[in-house]
Amino acid sequence: MDIIFYHPSFDNHYWVNALSRALPQANIRIWTRGDNAPADYALVWHPPVEMLKGRTLKGVFALGAGVDAILSQLKNNPDMLGESIPLFRLEDTGMALQMQEYAVSQVLHWFRRFDDYQTLKQQAKWQPLDEYEREDFTIGILGAGVLGAKVAESLHAWGFPLRCWSRSRKSLPGVTSFAGSNELSDFLHGTRVLINLLPNTPETAGIINHSLLEQLADNSYVMNLARGVHVVESDLLQALDSGKVKGAMLDVFNQEPLPANNPLWAHPCVAITPHVAAVTRPAEAIAFISRTIGQLERGEQVSGRVDRQRGY
Ligand SMILES: NC(=O)c1ccc[n+]([C@@H]2O[C@H](COP(=O)([O-])OP(=O)(O)OC[C@H]3O[C@@H](n4cnc5c(N)ncnc54)[C@H](O)[C@@H]3O)[C@@H](O)[C@H]2O)c1
Ligand SMILES: O=C(O)[C@H](O)CO
């Protein structure tokens, strides 16, 4: 079995060595320009079109959870990957725990008013503030898939009222489920902390806009852990300036790296991390990929296949 590997920023040699240990029966090589030799599988992130074009592969694995970049490449280059070639993405592989750490720490930061205490500290003011009540701190999770469901589970342990919004109704312990565009307004009404874990699709791009933000509870908080394209940045800035939204924690942006002149950097109510909410962990990702290739080779059911029409 032949496997080609390409990632623009990972240590490709490290990955190929680790993959070779996990799949000793496979010949795994780093793909470089001009390599047209046959391959059965391709493991990729932002691949050059020529890497995949014209190949008859048994499968392509994206080395991350979101496949928006590869699907948008496919849109512009429809012959890059034949319709019948399955595309897979990483499901969890250590990302859920990272999302849980991120979401729980930030929700607690807001709930315990550490943002307000930081402001008071800057004024050298010793001033105990009123406590927030849990029942006023409803958390709404946009997207209740692999990562959203796990984030809900970790916040459930802290006793917050929880709700989620997804395409189909979910059954998650302690979480009120809203489904479909007809129920989005009901989901937003009373939501104090909004956590975004949707995939980037034509339906979800720009979803966190003026109209959505207006429907949240007053003094709400927004956490974007999914993709920058979900947020209309000018609408979020306006909502922060008006006080409707009290704080935002953003990991992803329309333009990455976020340009130095973007007003989000300087906004006192915005916290920023550089697209690190959940990174691909080699050991777990390689275990998932090698297990899935084994299942495919044996003709078994697999998980993680992307529905190209649906867009995730
Ligand atoms: N910031 C980071 O470091 C980072 C890391 C990993 C993943 N991500 C992002 O997180 C996203 C989610 O990952 P996942 O593994 O949980 O995905 P997933 O496919 O398991 O879950 C997606 C969820 O979104 C819902 N959804 C999709 N389209 C919808 C629509 N139109 N209306 C309502 N609900 C809709 C689905 O029903 C599902 O519940 C990824 O697509 C990726 O963009 C970001
Ligand atoms: O989608 C993912 O896996 C992360 O956002 C890394 O890009």
CSV table of C-alpha atoms and ligand atoms in Angstrom, one decimal:
chain,number,residue,atom,x,y,z
A,1,MET,CA,0.0,0.0,0.0
A,2,ASP,CA,1.3,3.5,-0.9
A,3,ILE,CA,0.5,6.6,1.0
A,4,ILE,CA,1.5,10.2,0.2
A,5,PHE,CA,1.7,12.9,2.8
A,6,TYR,CA,1.7,16.7,2.6
A,7,HIS,CA,1.3,19.4,5.2
A,8,PRO,CA,2.6,22.9,4.7
A,9,SER,CA,3.8,23.5,8.3
A,10,PHE,CA,4.0,20.2,10.2
A,11,ASP,CA,7.3,18.3,10.6
A,12,ASN,CA,6.6,16.0,7.6
A,13,HIS,CA,9.5,13.6,8.4
A,14,TYR,CA,8.3,13.1,12.0
A,15,TRP,CA,4.8,12.3,10.7
A,16,VAL,CA,6.0,9.9,8.0
A,17,ASN,CA,8.2,8.0,10.5
A,18,ALA,CA,5.4,7.8,13.1
A,19,LEU,CA,2.9,6.7,10.4
A,20,SER,CA,5.3,4.1,9.2
A,21,ARG,CA,5.4,2.6,12.7
A,22,ALA,CA,1.6,2.6,12.9
A,23,LEU,CA,1.2,1.1,9.4
A,24,PRO,CA,4.2,-1.2,8.9
A,25,GLN,CA,2.7,-2.8,5.8
A,26,ALA,CA,2.5,0.6,4.0
A,27,ASN,CA,5.1,2.6,2.0
A,28,ILE,CA,4.6,6.2,3.2
A,29,ARG,CA,6.4,9.1,1.5
A,30,ILE,CA,6.4,12.9,1.7
A,31,TRP,CA,4.8,14.2,-1.5
A,32,THR,CA,6.9,16.7,-3.4
A,33,ARG,CA,6.2,18.5,-6.7
A,34,GLY,CA,6.5,16.2,-9.7
A,35,ASP,CA,5.7,13.0,-7.8
A,36,ASN,CA,3.2,11.3,-10.0
A,37,ALA,CA,3.9,7.8,-8.8
A,38,PRO,CA,0.8,5.8,-7.8
A,39,ALA,CA,-0.7,6.0,-4.3
A,40,ASP,CA,-3.6,4.4,-2.5
A,41,TYR,CA,-4.2,7.1,0.1
A,42,ALA,CA,-3.3,10.8,0.5
A,43,LEU,CA,-3.0,12.5,3.9
A,44,VAL,CA,-3.1,16.3,3.4
A,45,TRP,CA,-3.6,19.8,4.6
A,46,HIS,CA,-3.9,22.6,2.1
A,47,PRO,CA,-2.5,20.4,-0.7
A,48,PRO,CA,-1.4,21.7,-4.0
A,49,VAL,CA,-4.0,20.8,-6.6
A,50,GLU,CA,-1.4,18.8,-8.6
A,51,MET,CA,-0.8,16.5,-5.7
A,52,LEU,CA,-4.3,14.9,-6.0
A,53,LYS,CA,-5.4,15.7,-9.5
A,54,GLY,CA,-5.9,12.7,-11.8
A,55,ARG,CA,-5.2,10.1,-9.1
A,56,THR,CA,-7.4,7.1,-8.4
A,57,LEU,CA,-7.1,7.0,-4.6
A,58,LYS,CA,-9.0,4.8,-2.1
A,59,GLY,CA,-9.3,7.8,0.2
A,60,VAL,CA,-8.0,11.3,1.2
A,61,PHE,CA,-7.6,12.2,4.9
A,62,ALA,CA,-7.7,15.9,5.9
A,63,LEU,CA,-5.2,16.4,8.8
A,64,GLY,CA,-7.7,18.5,10.8
A,65,ALA,CA,-11.4,18.6,11.8
A,66,GLY,CA,-12.5,21.3,9.4
A,67,VAL,CA,-12.5,20.5,5.7
A,68,ASP,CA,-13.7,24.0,4.5
A,69,ALA,CA,-10.3,24.8,2.9
A,70,ILE,CA,-10.1,21.6,0.9
A,71,LEU,CA,-13.7,21.8,-0.2
A,72,SER,CA,-13.2,25.4,-1.4
A,73,GLN,CA,-10.1,24.3,-3.3
A,74,LEU,CA,-12.3,21.5,-4.8
A,75,LYS,CA,-15.0,24.1,-5.8
A,76,ASN,CA,-12.4,26.0,-7.8
A,77,ASN,CA,-10.7,22.9,-9.2
A,78,PRO,CA,-13.5,20.3,-9.5
A,79,ASP,CA,-11.2,17.8,-11.2
A,80,MET,CA,-8.8,17.8,-8.2
A,81,LEU,CA,-10.6,14.8,-6.6
A,82,GLY,CA,-12.9,12.4,-8.3
A,83,GLU,CA,-16.5,12.4,-7.0
A,84,SER,CA,-16.1,8.7,-6.0
A,85,ILE,CA,-13.0,9.2,-3.9
A,86,PRO,CA,-14.0,9.4,-0.2
A,87,LEU,CA,-12.7,12.4,1.8
A,88,PHE,CA,-12.3,11.9,5.6
A,89,ARG,CA,-11.6,14.3,8.4
A,90,LEU,CA,-10.3,13.9,11.9
A,91,GLU,CA,-13.0,13.2,14.5
A,92,ASP,CA,-11.9,14.4,18.0
A,93,THR,CA,-8.4,12.8,18.0
A,94,GLY,CA,-7.6,14.8,21.1
A,95,MET,CA,-9.3,18.0,20.0
A,96,ALA,CA,-12.4,17.6,22.1
A,97,LEU,CA,-10.4,17.8,25.4
A,98,GLN,CA,-8.6,20.9,24.2
A,99,MET,CA,-11.9,22.5,23.3
A,100,GLN,CA,-13.3,21.6,26.7
A,101,GLU,CA,-10.3,23.2,28.4
A,102,TYR,CA,-10.7,26.3,26.4
A,103,ALA,CA,-14.4,26.7,26.8
A,104,VAL,CA,-14.6,25.8,30.5
A,105,SER,CA,-11.8,28.1,31.5
A,106,GLN,CA,-13.2,31.1,29.6
A,107,VAL,CA,-16.8,30.5,30.8
A,108,LEU,CA,-15.5,30.4,34.4
A,109,HIS,CA,-13.4,33.5,33.8
A,110,TRP,CA,-16.5,35.5,32.7
A,111,PHE,CA,-18.8,33.9,35.3
A,112,ARG,CA,-16.4,34.8,38.2
A,113,ARG,CA,-16.1,38.3,36.7
A,114,PHE,CA,-12.4,38.2,36.3
A,115,ASP,CA,-12.7,40.5,33.3
A,116,ASP,CA,-14.3,43.2,35.6
A,117,TYR,CA,-11.7,42.5,38.4
A,118,GLN,CA,-8.9,43.0,35.8
A,119,THR,CA,-10.4,46.4,35.0
A,120,LEU,CA,-10.6,47.3,38.7
A,121,LYS,CA,-7.1,46.1,39.2
A,122,GLN,CA,-5.9,48.5,36.5
A,123,GLN,CA,-7.5,51.3,38.6
A,124,ALA,CA,-6.1,50.0,41.9
A,125,LYS,CA,-9.7,49.6,43.1
A,126,TRP,CA,-10.5,47.1,45.9
A,127,GLN,CA,-14.2,46.5,45.2
A,128,PRO,CA,-16.1,43.2,45.7
A,129,LEU,CA,-18.8,42.9,42.9
A,130,ASP,CA,-22.2,41.2,43.0
A,131,GLU,CA,-21.9,37.5,42.1
A,132,TYR,CA,-23.5,36.3,38.9
A,133,GLU,CA,-26.2,33.6,39.3
A,134,ARG,CA,-25.9,30.3,37.4
A,135,GLU,CA,-29.5,30.6,36.3
A,136,ASP,CA,-28.7,33.9,34.5
A,137,PHE,CA,-25.7,32.2,32.7
A,138,THR,CA,-27.3,30.1,30.0
A,139,ILE,CA,-24.7,28.8,27.6
A,140,GLY,CA,-25.7,28.2,24.0
A,141,ILE,CA,-23.5,26.1,21.8
A,142,LEU,CA,-23.8,26.6,18.0
A,143,GLY,CA,-23.0,23.2,16.5
A,144,ALA,CA,-23.5,20.0,18.5
A,145,GLY,CA,-21.2,17.6,16.6
A,146,VAL,CA,-18.1,15.8,17.8
A,147,LEU,CA,-16.6,18.9,19.5
A,148,GLY,CA,-19.8,20.8,20.5
A,149,ALA,CA,-21.2,17.8,22.3
A,150,LYS,CA,-18.0,17.3,24.3
A,151,VAL,CA,-17.9,21.0,25.2
A,152,ALA,CA,-21.5,20.7,26.4
A,153,GLU,CA,-20.6,17.6,28.5
A,154,SER,CA,-17.8,19.5,30.3
A,155,LEU,CA,-19.9,22.6,31.0
A,156,HIS,CA,-22.7,20.3,32.3
A,157,ALA,CA,-20.4,19.3,35.1
A,158,TRP,CA,-20.3,22.9,36.2
A,159,GLY,CA,-24.1,23.2,36.5
A,160,PHE,CA,-24.7,25.8,33.9
A,161,PRO,CA,-28.1,25.8,32.0
A,162,LEU,CA,-27.1,24.5,28.6
A,163,ARG,CA,-28.6,24.5,25.1
A,164,CYS,CA,-27.4,23.6,21.7
A,165,TRP,CA,-28.3,24.3,18.1
A,166,SER,CA,-27.7,21.9,15.2
A,167,ARG,CA,-29.3,20.6,12.0
A,168,SER,CA,-31.0,17.7,13.7
A,169,ARG,CA,-32.2,17.4,17.3
A,170,LYS,CA,-29.7,15.9,19.7
A,171,SER,CA,-30.1,14.1,23.0
A,172,LEU,CA,-27.4,15.2,25.3
A,173,PRO,CA,-27.6,15.0,29.1
A,174,GLY,CA,-28.6,18.3,30.6
A,175,VAL,CA,-28.8,20.1,27.3
A,176,THR,CA,-31.9,21.6,25.6
A,177,SER,CA,-31.6,20.9,21.9
A,178,PHE,CA,-32.8,23.3,19.2
A,179,ALA,CA,-32.7,22.2,15.6
A,180,GLY,CA,-32.9,24.0,12.2
A,181,SER,CA,-33.2,27.6,11.2
A,182,ASN,CA,-36.8,27.7,12.5
A,183,GLU,CA,-35.5,27.2,16.0
A,184,LEU,CA,-32.5,29.5,15.9
A,185,SER,CA,-34.3,32.5,17.4
A,186,ASP,CA,-35.6,30.4,20.3
A,187,PHE,CA,-32.1,29.1,20.9
A,188,LEU,CA,-30.7,32.7,21.0
A,189,HIS,CA,-33.4,34.1,23.3
A,190,GLY,CA,-31.9,34.1,26.8
A,191,THR,CA,-28.5,32.8,25.7
A,192,ARG,CA,-25.9,34.6,27.8
A,193,VAL,CA,-22.7,32.9,26.5
A,194,LEU,CA,-22.6,31.9,22.9
A,195,ILE,CA,-20.0,29.3,21.9
A,196,ASN,CA,-19.5,28.6,18.2
A,197,LEU,CA,-18.5,25.2,17.0
A,198,LEU,CA,-20.2,25.1,13.6
A,199,PRO,CA,-18.4,24.0,10.4
A,200,ASN,CA,-17.8,26.6,7.7
A,201,THR,CA,-20.5,26.0,5.1
A,202,PRO,CA,-22.5,28.3,2.8
A,203,GLU,CA,-25.4,28.2,5.4
A,204,THR,CA,-23.2,29.1,8.4
A,205,ALA,CA,-20.9,31.7,7.0
A,206,GLY,CA,-21.7,35.1,8.5
A,207,ILE,CA,-24.1,33.6,11.0
A,208,ILE,CA,-22.8,35.6,14.0
A,209,ASN,CA,-24.1,39.0,12.6
A,210,HIS,CA,-26.0,42.0,13.9
A,211,SER,CA,-29.4,40.2,13.8
A,212,LEU,CA,-28.1,37.2,15.8
A,213,LEU,CA,-26.2,39.3,18.4
A,214,GLU,CA,-29.3,41.4,19.0
A,215,GLN,CA,-31.2,38.3,20.0
A,216,LEU,CA,-28.8,37.3,22.7
A,217,ALA,CA,-29.3,38.2,26.4
A,218,ASP,CA,-28.0,41.6,27.4
A,219,ASN,CA,-24.4,41.6,28.6
A,220,SER,CA,-23.7,38.5,26.7
A,221,TYR,CA,-20.4,36.9,25.8
A,222,VAL,CA,-19.3,35.4,22.5
A,223,MET,CA,-16.6,32.7,22.0
A,224,ASN,CA,-15.7,31.7,18.5
A,225,LEU,CA,-13.8,28.5,18.3
A,226,ALA,CA,-14.8,27.4,14.8
A,227,ARG,CA,-13.9,29.6,11.8
A,228,GLY,CA,-13.4,33.3,11.4
A,229,VAL,CA,-15.9,33.5,8.5
A,230,HIS,CA,-18.7,32.8,10.9
A,231,VAL,CA,-18.4,36.2,12.5
A,232,VAL,CA,-19.2,39.5,10.8
A,233,GLU,CA,-16.4,41.4,12.7
A,234,SER,CA,-17.8,44.9,12.2
A,235,ASP,CA,-21.2,43.7,13.7
A,236,LEU,CA,-19.4,42.2,16.6
A,237,LEU,CA,-17.4,45.3,17.2
A,238,GLN,CA,-20.6,47.4,17.1
A,239,ALA,CA,-22.3,45.0,19.6
A,240,LEU,CA,-19.3,45.3,21.9
A,241,ASP,CA,-19.3,49.1,21.7
A,242,SER,CA,-23.0,49.4,22.4
A,243,GLY,CA,-22.6,47.1,25.4
A,244,LYS,CA,-25.0,44.5,24.1
A,245,VAL,CA,-22.1,42.1,24.1
A,246,LYS,CA,-19.8,42.4,27.2
A,247,GLY,CA,-16.9,40.3,26.0
A,248,ALA,CA,-15.6,38.2,23.2
A,249,MET,CA,-13.0,35.4,23.1
A,250,LEU,CA,-11.9,34.8,19.6
A,251,ASP,CA,-9.6,32.0,18.3
A,252,VAL,CA,-10.3,32.3,14.6
A,253,PHE,CA,-10.5,35.2,12.2
A,254,ASN,CA,-11.6,36.2,8.7
A,255,GLN,CA,-8.0,36.9,7.9
A,256,GLU,CA,-5.2,34.8,9.6
A,257,PRO,CA,-2.8,35.9,10.9
A,258,LEU,CA,-5.0,38.7,12.1
A,259,PRO,CA,-3.5,41.9,10.7
A,260,ALA,CA,-1.9,44.3,13.2
A,261,ASN,CA,-4.3,47.1,12.2
A,262,ASN,CA,-7.5,45.0,12.9
A,263,PRO,CA,-9.5,46.9,15.6
A,264,LEU,CA,-10.2,43.6,17.4
A,265,TRP,CA,-6.6,43.7,18.7
A,266,ALA,CA,-7.0,47.0,20.6
A,267,HIS,CA,-10.6,46.4,21.8
A,268,PRO,CA,-10.6,46.2,25.7
A,269,CYS,CA,-13.4,43.6,25.7
A,270,VAL,CA,-11.8,41.2,23.2
A,271,ALA,CA,-9.4,38.4,24.0
A,272,ILE,CA,-7.5,36.7,21.2
A,273,THR,CA,-5.7,33.4,20.6
A,274,PRO,CA,-4.0,32.6,17.3
A,275,HIS,CA,-6.1,29.6,16.0
A,276,VAL,CA,-4.9,27.2,18.7
A,277,ALA,CA,-8.2,26.3,20.4
A,278,ALA,CA,-7.6,22.6,19.4
A,279,VAL,CA,-4.6,21.6,17.4
A,280,THR,CA,-4.0,18.3,15.6
A,281,ARG,CA,-2.2,15.9,18.0
A,282,PRO,CA,0.0,13.5,16.0
A,283,ALA,CA,-0.4,10.4,18.1
A,284,GLU,CA,-4.2,10.5,18.3
A,285,ALA,CA,-4.5,11.5,14.6
A,286,ILE,CA,-2.2,8.7,13.4
A,287,ALA,CA,-4.1,6.2,15.5
A,288,PHE,CA,-7.4,7.4,13.9
A,289,ILE,CA,-6.0,7.3,10.4
A,290,SER,CA,-4.3,4.0,10.7
A,291,ARG,CA,-7.4,2.4,12.3
A,292,THR,CA,-9.6,3.9,9.5
A,293,ILE,CA,-7.3,2.7,6.7
A,294,GLY,CA,-7.4,-0.8,8.3
A,295,GLN,CA,-11.2,-0.7,8.3
A,296,LEU,CA,-11.3,0.5,4.7
A,297,GLU,CA,-9.0,-2.2,3.6
A,298,ARG,CA,-11.1,-4.9,5.3
A,299,GLY,CA,-14.3,-3.3,3.8
A,300,GLU,CA,-15.7,-2.4,7.2
A,301,GLN,CA,-17.8,0.6,8.2
A,302,VAL,CA,-15.8,3.8,9.0
A,303,SER,CA,-16.5,7.0,10.7
A,304,GLY,CA,-15.3,10.5,9.7
A,305,ARG,CA,-16.4,10.6,6.0
A,306,VAL,CA,-17.2,14.1,4.8
A,307,ASP,CA,-20.4,14.7,3.0
A,308,ARG,CA,-19.2,16.9,0.1
A,309,GLN,CA,-22.7,18.1,-0.8
A,310,ARG,CA,-23.5,19.1,2.8
A,311,GLY,CA,-20.1,20.7,3.2
A,312,TYR,CA,-18.7,19.1,6.3
B,1,LIG,N1,-10.3,26.7,16.3
B,1,LIG,C1,-9.7,25.5,16.2
B,1,LIG,O1,-8.6,25.3,16.6
B,1,LIG,C2,-10.6,24.4,15.7
B,1,LIG,C3,-10.1,23.0,15.9
B,1,LIG,C4,-10.9,22.0,15.4
B,1,LIG,C5,-12.1,22.3,14.7
B,1,LIG,N2,-12.5,23.6,14.5
B,1,LIG,C6,-13.8,23.9,13.9
B,1,LIG,O2,-14.8,23.2,14.6
B,1,LIG,C7,-15.8,22.8,13.6
B,1,LIG,C8,-16.7,21.7,14.2
B,1,LIG,O3,-16.0,20.5,14.4
B,1,LIG,P1,-16.7,19.1,14.7
B,1,LIG,O4,-15.7,18.0,14.6
B,1,LIG,O5,-17.5,19.2,16.0
B,1,LIG,O6,-17.7,19.0,13.5
B,1,LIG,P2,-19.0,18.1,13.3
B,1,LIG,O7,-19.3,18.0,11.9
B,1,LIG,O8,-18.9,16.9,14.2
B,1,LIG,O9,-20.2,19.0,14.0
B,1,LIG,C9,-20.9,20.0,13.3
B,1,LIG,C10,-22.2,20.4,14.0
B,1,LIG,O10,-22.7,21.6,13.3
B,1,LIG,C11,-24.0,21.4,13.0
B,1,LIG,N3,-24.4,22.1,11.8
B,1,LIG,C12,-23.8,22.1,10.6
B,1,LIG,N4,-24.4,22.9,9.7
B,1,LIG,C13,-25.5,23.4,10.3
B,1,LIG,C14,-26.5,24.3,10.0
B,1,LIG,N5,-26.6,24.8,8.7
B,1,LIG,N6,-27.4,24.6,10.9
B,1,LIG,C15,-27.4,24.1,12.2
B,1,LIG,N7,-26.4,23.3,12.6
B,1,LIG,C16,-25.4,22.9,11.7
B,1,LIG,C17,-24.2,19.9,12.8
B,1,LIG,O11,-25.5,19.5,12.9
B,1,LIG,C18,-23.2,19.4,13.9
B,1,LIG,O12,-23.9,19.3,15.1
B,1,LIG,C19,-14.9,22.3,12.5
B,1,LIG,O13,-15.6,22.3,11.3
B,1,LIG,C20,-13.8,23.3,12.4
B,1,LIG,O14,-14.1,24.4,11.6
B,1,LIG,C21,-11.7,24.6,15.0
B,2,LIG,O1,-10.0,22.3,11.7
B,2,LIG,C1,-9.1,22.1,12.4
B,2,LIG,O2,-8.7,20.9,12.7
B,2,LIG,C2,-8.3,23.2,13.1
B,2,LIG,O3,-9.0,24.4,13.0
B,2,LIG,C3,-6.9,23.3,12.6
B,2,LIG,O4,-6.9,24.1,11.5
